[in-house]
Coordinates of C-alpha atoms in Angstrom, one line a residue:
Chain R
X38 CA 99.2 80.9 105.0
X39 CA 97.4 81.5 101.9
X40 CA 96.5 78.1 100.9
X41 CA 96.9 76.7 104.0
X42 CA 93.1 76.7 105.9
X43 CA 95.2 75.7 109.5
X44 CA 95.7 78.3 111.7
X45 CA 99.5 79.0 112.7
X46 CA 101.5 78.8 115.8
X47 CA 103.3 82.5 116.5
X48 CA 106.2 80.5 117.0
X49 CA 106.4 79.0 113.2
X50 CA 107.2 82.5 112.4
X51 CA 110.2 82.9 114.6
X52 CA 111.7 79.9 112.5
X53 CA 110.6 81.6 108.5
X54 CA 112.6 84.8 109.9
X55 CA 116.3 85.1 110.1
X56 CA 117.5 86.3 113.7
X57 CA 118.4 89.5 112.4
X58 CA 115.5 90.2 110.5
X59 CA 113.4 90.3 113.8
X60 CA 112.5 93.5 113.9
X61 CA 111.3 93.7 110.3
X62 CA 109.0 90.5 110.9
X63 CA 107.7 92.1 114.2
X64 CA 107.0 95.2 111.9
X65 CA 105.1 93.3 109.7
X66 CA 103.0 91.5 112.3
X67 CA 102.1 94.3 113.7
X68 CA 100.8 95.9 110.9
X69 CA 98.3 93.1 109.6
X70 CA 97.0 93.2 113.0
X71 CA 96.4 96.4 113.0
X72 CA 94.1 95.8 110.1
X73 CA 92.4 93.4 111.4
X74 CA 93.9 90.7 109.1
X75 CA 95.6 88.6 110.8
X76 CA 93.9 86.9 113.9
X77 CA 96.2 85.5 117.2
X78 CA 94.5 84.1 120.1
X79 CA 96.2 81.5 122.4
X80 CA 99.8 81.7 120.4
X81 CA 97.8 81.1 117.2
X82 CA 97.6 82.6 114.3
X83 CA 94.0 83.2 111.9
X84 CA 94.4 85.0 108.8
X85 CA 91.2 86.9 107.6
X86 CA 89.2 84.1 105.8
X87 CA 87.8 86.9 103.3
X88 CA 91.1 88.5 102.6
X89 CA 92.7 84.9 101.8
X90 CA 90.1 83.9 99.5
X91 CA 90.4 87.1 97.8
X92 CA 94.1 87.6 97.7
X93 CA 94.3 84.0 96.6
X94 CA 92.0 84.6 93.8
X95 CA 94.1 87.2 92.9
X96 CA 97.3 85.5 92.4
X97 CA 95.9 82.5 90.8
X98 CA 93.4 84.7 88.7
X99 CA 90.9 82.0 89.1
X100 CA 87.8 84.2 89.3
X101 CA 87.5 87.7 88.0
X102 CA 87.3 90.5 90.6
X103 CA 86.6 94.2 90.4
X104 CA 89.1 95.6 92.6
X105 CA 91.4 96.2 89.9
X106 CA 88.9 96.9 87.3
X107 CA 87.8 95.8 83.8
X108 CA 90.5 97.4 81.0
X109 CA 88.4 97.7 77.6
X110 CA 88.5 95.1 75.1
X111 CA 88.1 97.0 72.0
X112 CA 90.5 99.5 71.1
X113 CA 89.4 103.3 71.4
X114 CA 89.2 105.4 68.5
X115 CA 89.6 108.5 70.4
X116 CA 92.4 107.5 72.0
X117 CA 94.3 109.9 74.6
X118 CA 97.8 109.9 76.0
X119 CA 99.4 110.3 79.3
X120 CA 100.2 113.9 78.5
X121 CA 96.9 114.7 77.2
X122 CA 95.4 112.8 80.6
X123 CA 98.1 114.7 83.2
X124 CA 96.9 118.7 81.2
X125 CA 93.3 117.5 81.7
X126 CA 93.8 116.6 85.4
X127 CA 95.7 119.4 86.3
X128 CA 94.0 121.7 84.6
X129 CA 90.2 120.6 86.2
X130 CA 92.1 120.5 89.9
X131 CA 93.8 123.6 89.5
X132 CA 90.5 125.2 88.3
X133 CA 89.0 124.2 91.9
X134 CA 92.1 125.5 93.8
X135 CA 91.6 129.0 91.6
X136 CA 88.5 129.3 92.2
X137 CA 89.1 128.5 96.1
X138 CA 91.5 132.0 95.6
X139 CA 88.8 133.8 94.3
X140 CA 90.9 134.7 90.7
X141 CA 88.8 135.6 88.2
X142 CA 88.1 132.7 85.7
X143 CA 86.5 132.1 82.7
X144 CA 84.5 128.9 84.0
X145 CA 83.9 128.0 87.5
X146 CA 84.0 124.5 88.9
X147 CA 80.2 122.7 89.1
X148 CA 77.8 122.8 91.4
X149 CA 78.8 118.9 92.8
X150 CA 82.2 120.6 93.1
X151 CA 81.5 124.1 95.0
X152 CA 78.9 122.0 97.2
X153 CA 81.6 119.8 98.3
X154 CA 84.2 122.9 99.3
X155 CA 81.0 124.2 101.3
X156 CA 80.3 120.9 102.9
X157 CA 83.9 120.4 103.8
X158 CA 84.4 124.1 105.6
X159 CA 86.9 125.4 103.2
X160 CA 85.0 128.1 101.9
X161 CA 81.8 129.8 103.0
X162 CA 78.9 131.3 101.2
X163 CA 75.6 130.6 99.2
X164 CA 76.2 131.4 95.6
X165 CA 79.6 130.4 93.7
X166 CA 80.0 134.6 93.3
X167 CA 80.1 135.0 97.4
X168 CA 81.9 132.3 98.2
X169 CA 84.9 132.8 100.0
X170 CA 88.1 130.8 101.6
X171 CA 88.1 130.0 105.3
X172 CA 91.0 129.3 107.5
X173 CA 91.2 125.6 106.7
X174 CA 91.0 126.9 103.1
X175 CA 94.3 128.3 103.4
X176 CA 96.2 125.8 105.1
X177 CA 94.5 123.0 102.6
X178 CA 96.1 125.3 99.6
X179 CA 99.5 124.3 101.2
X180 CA 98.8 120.6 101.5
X181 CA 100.3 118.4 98.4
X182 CA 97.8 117.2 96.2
X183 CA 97.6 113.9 97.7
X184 CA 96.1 115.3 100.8
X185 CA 94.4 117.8 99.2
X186 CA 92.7 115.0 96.8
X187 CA 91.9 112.7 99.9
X188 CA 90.6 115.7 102.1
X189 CA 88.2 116.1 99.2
X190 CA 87.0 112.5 98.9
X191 CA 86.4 111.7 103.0
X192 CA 83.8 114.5 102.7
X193 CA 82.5 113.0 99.6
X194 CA 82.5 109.8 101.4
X195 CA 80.6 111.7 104.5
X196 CA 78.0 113.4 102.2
X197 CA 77.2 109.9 100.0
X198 CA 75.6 108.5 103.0
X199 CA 73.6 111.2 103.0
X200 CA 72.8 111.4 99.0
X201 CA 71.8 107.9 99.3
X202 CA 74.9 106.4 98.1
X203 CA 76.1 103.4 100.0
X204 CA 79.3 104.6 101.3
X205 CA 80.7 100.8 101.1
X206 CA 80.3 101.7 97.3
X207 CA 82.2 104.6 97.1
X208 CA 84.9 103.2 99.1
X209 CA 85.3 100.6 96.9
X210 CA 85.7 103.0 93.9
X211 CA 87.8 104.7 95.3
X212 CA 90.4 102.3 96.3
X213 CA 90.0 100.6 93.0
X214 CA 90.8 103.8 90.6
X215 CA 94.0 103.8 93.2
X216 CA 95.3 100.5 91.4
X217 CA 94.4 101.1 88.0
X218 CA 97.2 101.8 85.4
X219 CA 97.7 105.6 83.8
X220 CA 97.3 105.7 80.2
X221 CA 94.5 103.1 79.5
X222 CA 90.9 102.8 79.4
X223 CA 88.8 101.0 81.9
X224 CA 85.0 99.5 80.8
X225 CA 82.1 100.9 82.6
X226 CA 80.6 97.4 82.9
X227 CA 81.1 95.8 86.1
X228 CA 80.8 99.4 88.0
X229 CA 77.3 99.4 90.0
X230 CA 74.7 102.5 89.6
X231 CA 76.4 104.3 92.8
X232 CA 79.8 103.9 90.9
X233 CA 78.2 105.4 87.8
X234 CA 76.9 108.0 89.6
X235 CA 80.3 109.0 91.2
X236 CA 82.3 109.0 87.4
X237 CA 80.5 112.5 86.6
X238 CA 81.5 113.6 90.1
X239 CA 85.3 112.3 89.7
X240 CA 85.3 114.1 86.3
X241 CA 85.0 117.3 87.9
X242 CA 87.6 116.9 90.1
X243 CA 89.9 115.4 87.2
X244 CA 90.4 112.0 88.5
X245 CA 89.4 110.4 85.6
X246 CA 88.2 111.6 82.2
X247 CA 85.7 110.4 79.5
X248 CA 85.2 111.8 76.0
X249 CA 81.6 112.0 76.9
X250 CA 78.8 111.4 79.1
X251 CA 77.9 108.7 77.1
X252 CA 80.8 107.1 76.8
X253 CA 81.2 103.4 77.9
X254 CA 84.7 103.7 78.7
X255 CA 86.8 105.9 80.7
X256 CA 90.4 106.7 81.6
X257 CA 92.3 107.0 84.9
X258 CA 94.4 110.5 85.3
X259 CA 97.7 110.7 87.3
X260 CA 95.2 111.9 90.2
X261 CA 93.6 109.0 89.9
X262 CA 96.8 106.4 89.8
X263 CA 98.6 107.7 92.6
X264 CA 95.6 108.1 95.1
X265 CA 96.8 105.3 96.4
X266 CA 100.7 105.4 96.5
X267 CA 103.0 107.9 97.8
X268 CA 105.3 108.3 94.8
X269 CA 105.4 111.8 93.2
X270 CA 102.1 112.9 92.2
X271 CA 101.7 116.0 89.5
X272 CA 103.7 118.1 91.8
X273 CA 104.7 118.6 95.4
X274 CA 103.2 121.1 97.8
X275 CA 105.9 124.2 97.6
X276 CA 106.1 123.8 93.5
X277 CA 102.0 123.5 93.5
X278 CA 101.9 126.8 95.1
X279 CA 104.6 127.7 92.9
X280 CA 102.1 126.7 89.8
X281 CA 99.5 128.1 91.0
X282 CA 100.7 131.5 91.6
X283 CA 102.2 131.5 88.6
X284 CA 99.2 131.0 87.1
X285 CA 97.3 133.2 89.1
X286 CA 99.8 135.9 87.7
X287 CA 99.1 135.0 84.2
X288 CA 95.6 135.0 84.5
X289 CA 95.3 138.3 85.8
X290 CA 97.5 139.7 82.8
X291 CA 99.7 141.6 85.3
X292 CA 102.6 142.7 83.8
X293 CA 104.7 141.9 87.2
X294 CA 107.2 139.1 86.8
X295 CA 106.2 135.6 87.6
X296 CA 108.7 135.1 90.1
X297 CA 110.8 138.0 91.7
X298 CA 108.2 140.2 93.7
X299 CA 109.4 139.8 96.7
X300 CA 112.3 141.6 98.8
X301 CA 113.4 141.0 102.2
X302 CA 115.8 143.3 104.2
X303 CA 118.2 141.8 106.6
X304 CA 116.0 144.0 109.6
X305 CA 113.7 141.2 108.5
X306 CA 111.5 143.8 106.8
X307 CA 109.7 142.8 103.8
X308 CA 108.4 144.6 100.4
X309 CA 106.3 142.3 97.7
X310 CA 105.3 144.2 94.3
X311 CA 102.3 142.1 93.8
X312 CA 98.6 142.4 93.6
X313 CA 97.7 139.4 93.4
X314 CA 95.4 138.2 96.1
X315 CA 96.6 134.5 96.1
X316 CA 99.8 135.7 96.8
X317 CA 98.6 138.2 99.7
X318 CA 96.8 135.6 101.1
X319 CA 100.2 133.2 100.9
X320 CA 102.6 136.1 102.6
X321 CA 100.0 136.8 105.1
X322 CA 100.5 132.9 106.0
X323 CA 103.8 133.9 107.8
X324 CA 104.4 137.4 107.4
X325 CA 103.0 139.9 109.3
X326 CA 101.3 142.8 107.0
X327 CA 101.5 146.0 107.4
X328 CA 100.8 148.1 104.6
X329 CA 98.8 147.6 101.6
X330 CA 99.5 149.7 97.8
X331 CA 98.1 149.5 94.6
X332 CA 101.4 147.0 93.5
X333 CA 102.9 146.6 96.5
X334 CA 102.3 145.0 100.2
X335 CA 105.0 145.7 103.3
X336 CA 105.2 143.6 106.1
X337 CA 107.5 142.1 108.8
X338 CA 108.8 138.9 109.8
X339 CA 108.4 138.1 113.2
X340 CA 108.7 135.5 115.9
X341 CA 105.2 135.3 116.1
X342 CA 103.9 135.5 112.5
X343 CA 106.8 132.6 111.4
X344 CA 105.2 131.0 114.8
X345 CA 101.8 131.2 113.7
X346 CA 102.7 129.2 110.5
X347 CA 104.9 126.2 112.0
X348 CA 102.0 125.8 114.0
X349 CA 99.4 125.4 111.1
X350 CA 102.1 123.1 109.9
X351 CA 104.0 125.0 107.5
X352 CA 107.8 124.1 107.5
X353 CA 110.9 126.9 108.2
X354 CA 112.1 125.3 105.2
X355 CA 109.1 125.8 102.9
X356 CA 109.0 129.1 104.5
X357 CA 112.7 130.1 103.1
X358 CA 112.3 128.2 99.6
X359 CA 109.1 130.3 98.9
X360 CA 111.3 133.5 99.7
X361 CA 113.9 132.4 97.6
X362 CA 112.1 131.1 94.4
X363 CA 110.0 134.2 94.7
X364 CA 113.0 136.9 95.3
X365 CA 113.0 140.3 93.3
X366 CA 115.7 140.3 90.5
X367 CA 117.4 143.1 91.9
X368 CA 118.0 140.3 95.6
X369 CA 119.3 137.7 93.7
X370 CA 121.8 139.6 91.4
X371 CA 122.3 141.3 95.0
X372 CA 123.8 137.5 96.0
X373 CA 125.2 136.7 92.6
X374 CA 127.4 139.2 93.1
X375 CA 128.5 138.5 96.5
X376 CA 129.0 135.1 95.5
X377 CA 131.0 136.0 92.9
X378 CA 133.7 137.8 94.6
X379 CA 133.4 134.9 97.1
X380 CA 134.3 132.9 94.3
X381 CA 137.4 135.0 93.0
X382 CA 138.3 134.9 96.7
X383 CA 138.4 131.2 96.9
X384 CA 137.8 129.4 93.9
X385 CA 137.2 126.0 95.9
X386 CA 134.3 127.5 98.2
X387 CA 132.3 125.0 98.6
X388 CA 129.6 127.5 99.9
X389 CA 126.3 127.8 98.1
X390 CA 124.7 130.5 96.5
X391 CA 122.2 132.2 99.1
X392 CA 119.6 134.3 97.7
X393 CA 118.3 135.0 100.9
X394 CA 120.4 136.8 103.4
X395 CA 121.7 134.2 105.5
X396 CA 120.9 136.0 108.9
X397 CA 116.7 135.7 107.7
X398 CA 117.3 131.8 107.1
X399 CA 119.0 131.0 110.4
X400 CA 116.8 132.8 112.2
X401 CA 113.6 131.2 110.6
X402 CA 115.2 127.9 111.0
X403 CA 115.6 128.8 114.9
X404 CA 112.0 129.3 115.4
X405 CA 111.5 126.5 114.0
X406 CA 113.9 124.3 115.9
X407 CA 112.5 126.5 119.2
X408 CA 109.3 125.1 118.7
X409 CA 110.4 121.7 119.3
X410 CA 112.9 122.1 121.9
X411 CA 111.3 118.6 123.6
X412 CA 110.3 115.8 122.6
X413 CA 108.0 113.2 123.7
X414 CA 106.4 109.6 123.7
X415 CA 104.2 107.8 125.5
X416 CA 105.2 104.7 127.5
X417 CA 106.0 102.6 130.4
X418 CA 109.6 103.0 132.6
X419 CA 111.0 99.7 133.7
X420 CA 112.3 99.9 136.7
X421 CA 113.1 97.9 140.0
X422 CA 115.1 94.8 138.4
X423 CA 116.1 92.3 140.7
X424 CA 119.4 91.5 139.0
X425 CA 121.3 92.3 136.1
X426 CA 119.7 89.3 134.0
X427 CA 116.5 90.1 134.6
X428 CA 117.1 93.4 133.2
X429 CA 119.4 92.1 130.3
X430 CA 116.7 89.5 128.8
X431 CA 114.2 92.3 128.5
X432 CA 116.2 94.9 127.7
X433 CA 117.6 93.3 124.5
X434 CA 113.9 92.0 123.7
X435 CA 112.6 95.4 123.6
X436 CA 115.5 96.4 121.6
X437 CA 115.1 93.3 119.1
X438 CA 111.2 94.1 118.3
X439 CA 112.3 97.7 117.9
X440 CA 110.2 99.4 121.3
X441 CA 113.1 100.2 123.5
X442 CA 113.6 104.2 123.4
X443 CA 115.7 104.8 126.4
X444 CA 118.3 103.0 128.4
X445 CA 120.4 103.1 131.1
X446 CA 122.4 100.0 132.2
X447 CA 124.2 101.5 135.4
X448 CA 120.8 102.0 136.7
X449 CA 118.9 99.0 135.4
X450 CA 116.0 101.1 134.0
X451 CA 114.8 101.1 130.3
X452 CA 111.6 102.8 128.6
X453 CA 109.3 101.5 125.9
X454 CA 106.8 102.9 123.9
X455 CA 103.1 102.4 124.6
X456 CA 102.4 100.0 122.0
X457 CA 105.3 97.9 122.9
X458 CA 104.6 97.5 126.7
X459 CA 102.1 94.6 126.4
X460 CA 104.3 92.6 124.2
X461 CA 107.5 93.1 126.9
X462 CA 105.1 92.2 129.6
X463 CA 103.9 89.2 128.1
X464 CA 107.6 88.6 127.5
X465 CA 108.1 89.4 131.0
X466 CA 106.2 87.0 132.0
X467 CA 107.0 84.2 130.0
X468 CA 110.3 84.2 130.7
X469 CA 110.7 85.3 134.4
X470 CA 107.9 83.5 135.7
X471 CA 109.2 80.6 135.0
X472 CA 112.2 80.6 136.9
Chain O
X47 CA 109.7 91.5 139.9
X48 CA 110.5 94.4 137.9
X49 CA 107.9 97.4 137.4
X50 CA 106.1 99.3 135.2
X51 CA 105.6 103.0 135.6
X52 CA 103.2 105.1 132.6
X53 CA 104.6 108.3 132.1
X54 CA 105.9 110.3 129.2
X55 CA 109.4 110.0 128.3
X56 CA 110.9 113.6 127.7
X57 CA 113.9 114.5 125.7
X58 CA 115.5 117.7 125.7
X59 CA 118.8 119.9 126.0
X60 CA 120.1 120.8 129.5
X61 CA 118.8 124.1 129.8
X62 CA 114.9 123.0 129.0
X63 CA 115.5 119.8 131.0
X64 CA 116.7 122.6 134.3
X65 CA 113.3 124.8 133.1
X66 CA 110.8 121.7 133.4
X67 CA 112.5 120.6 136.8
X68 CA 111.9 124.6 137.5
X69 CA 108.3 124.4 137.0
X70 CA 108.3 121.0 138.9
X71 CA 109.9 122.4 141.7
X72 CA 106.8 124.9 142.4
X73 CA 104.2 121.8 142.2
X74 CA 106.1 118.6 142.7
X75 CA 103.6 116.9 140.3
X76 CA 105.3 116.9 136.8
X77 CA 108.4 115.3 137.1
X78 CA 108.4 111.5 138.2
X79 CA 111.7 110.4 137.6
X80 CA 115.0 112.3 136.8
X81 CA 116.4 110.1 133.9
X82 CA 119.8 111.4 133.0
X83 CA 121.2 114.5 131.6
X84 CA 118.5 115.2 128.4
X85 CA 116.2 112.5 129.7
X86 CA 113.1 113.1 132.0
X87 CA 109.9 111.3 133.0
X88 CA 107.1 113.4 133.5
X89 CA 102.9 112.6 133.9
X90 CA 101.6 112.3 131.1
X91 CA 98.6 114.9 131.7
X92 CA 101.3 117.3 132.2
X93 CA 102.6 117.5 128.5
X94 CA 100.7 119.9 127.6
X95 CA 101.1 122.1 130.6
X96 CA 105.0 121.9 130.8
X97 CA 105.0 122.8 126.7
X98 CA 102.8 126.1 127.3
X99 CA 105.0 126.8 130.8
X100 CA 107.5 126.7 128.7
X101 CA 107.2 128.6 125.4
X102 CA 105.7 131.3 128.3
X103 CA 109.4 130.8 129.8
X104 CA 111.0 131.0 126.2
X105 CA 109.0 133.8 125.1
X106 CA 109.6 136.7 127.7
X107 CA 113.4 136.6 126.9
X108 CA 112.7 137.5 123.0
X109 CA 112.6 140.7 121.5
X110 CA 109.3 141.7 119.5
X111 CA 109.9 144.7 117.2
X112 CA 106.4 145.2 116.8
X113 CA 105.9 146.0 120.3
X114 CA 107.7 148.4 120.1
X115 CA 106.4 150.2 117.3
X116 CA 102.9 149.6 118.6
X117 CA 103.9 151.0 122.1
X118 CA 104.6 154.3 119.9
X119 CA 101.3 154.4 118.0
X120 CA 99.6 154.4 121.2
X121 CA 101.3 157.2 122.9

């Protein structure tokens, strides 16, 4: 279809796709359609005549492009390696994210940066001292970095337009640094002014670095790279928070322990020697506070405050994993123990150390599952067959293209999911109509 | 010909599936078919009424121990 200007007949692809691989191809359809690539009108088939020039260019290499950007000729005397790139980038993003917390550091993020957290509703306040994190905040501190990186960049996106930048522009940018390769430098030649404008921007958030200002080339960081790909980024959402309070302790110079702050009774009451406000802030997510000390906050665990977090979207299971990777020493040799004589009990248990006590995890994990005690989809009930053929042909057509979510051949009834309905009724009609 | 009904396909246990024909049974304007056992069609502007009628349901038989507690600051 690349080289081939003709439009298609749908039915050409029936016979380039095994019979069992129907649902994959229908899949696949579906998906270029959705974006607009692929055209059908009358059983025909019209690929995007922009996307096939370009994708063709691409795989023949006949002209140069920018979408996956210019890598520098010359070699760089200052040249940096992954490891270097992946401190810088983590260090700039977890500067933001401290900042966001309200520790106390030795350099705040700039001005471009702090605007953007204003703009975007997850902090509030004039000047970078009385700033402070909103709602959203919070629950964008729990988001992996993915997320968190492309929360940031559809409000950049929102606020060019507004700077004068043409969004089309950024976009482009954007995208491209997504399919650039970690670990090499990239020329600053074919970017336009917008572009250029954006690298000072994207160096505050650590998506890419340059030596200096001046500098005619610059590097991609991990950031960058996996932008847009779903493979592990710096670190997952439970071990950034993890990172972060870690550091958070650090920076403080408290002298608690990084992990192990935390105890929880079986009566689901809970003690954490900690004063640091990031991890307040974190506890208060899904526990509900009672008491504050000078090194030490009580709370409880209820239905309702472990409620309250599933619905901002926090897990049961990130829930019990930040209980147990923060337990207090004195919990987890608590367990060892136990586990121990469970061991000398039965030397083949194939039972897993809990940390927790396992009446808190069940009962978290309830809530959890109480939450979503239905579930539901939209769709269409077939109903009223006239025979059992009628109902077998489109029946095992909604099955093949992978719709069908309920069945019931005694009563000759079947349901399918909104965005399968038209195809089974054009099906439908096809097929029955013509008897 | 066969037909087409738009709804919302429900799945649930038995004892949420009794609940939402519960609520139905007081307005006859959720449910539209009775599917089978853990299966039920309902309007599909109803979703959002049958989930609240139902954690409502859920929630009165739980025990809150800061009610308690609360109920004992007060007096």
């Amino acid at each position: 279809m690349i080289f081939n200007e003709k439009p298609i007949s749908i039915y050409d692809f029936d016979s380039w796709v095994k019979s069992n691989g129907k649902i994959e191809q229908m899949e696949a359809i579906r998906s270029i359609k959705s974006l607009h690539l692929l055209k059908e009108s009358n059983e025909i088939c019209i690929l995007n005549p922009v996307f096939r020039k370009n994708l063709r260019n691409v795989l023949t290499g006949s002209e140069i492009g920018v979408s996956f950007g210019i890598p520098c000729d010359t070699d760089d005397l200052n040249k940096v390696d992954i490891e270097f790139l992946d401190n810088y980038a983590s260090k700039k993003w977890e500067t933001i994210l401290h900042f966001m917390v309200g520790t106390e550091l030795n350099e705040i993020p700039s001005a471009g940066v702090l605007s953007l957290l204003r703009h975007s509703g997850l902090m509030d306040g004039k000047t970078p001292k009385a700033m402070v994190i909103t709602n959203e905040g919070f629950q964008f501190l729990l988001q992996d970095v993915n997320a968190q990186l492309w929360a940031l960049l559809l409000q950049y996106l929102r606020m060019a337009e507004s700077l004068q930048m043409d969004p089309v522009d950024v976009l482009n940018f954007i995208f491209m640094l997504g399919s650039l390769e970690l670990g090499k430098d990239y020329s600053l030649s074919v970017l336009s002014e917008t572009q250029l404008n954006m690298l000072e921007d994207l160096r505050d958030y650590g998506l890419i670095y340059q030596r200096k200002t001046t500098s005619k080339r610059f590097y991609p960081t991990r950031l960058a790279t996996t932008l847009t790909s779903d493979s592990t980024t710096l670190r997952s959402a439970s071990s950034a928070m993890n990172n972060v309070i870690k550091n958070a302790n650090d920076n403080i110079g408290s002298n608690i322990e990084n992990a192990g702050s935390i105890i929880i009774e079986t009566n689901f009451k809970l003690y954490a020697y900690t004063n640091s406000p990031l991890q307040i802030a974190v506890l208060n997510l899904f526990v509900h506070l009672k008491s504050r000390f000078e090194n030490l906050v009580t709370g409880q665990i209820t239905r309702e405050s472990v409620r309250k977090a599933l619905l901002n979207g926090i897990t049961a299971d990130q829930i019990v994993s930040y209980l147990e990777t923060h337990a207090h020493p004195q919990l987890r040799k608590l367990a060892e123990e136990q586990y121990e004589k469970k061991l000398e009990y039965d030397a083949n248990t194939k039972e897993k150390l809990h940390i927790l006590q396992p009446n808190i995890t069940d009962q978290i994990k309830l809530w959890q599952l109480e939450l979503d005690r239905i579930l539901t989809w939209d769709g269409y009930l077939f109903t009223d067959f006239a025979n059992d053929s009628e109902y077998q042909i489109l029946q095992t057509y909604a099955e093949e293209i992978g719709v069908l979510l309920w069945f019931d051949h005694s009563k000759k009834k079947f349901f399918v999911t909104k965005e399968g309905n038209s195809q089974v009724i054009a099906y439908a009609n096809r097929k029955l109509r013509k008897k | 010909m066969p037909r087409a009904i738009k709804g919302v396909l429900v799945e649930c246990d038995a004892s949420i599936r009794a609940l939402i024909v519960r609520i139905d049974s007081e307005r006859h304007d959720v449910v539209i078919q009775e599917l089978d056992e853990t299966h039920l069609l309902i309007d599909s502007t109803k979703v959002e009424f049958v989930k609240n009628e139902l954690n409502r349901l859920l929630a009165k038989n739980t025990y809150n121990p800061l009610e308690e507690e609360e109920l004992a600051a007060a007096n």
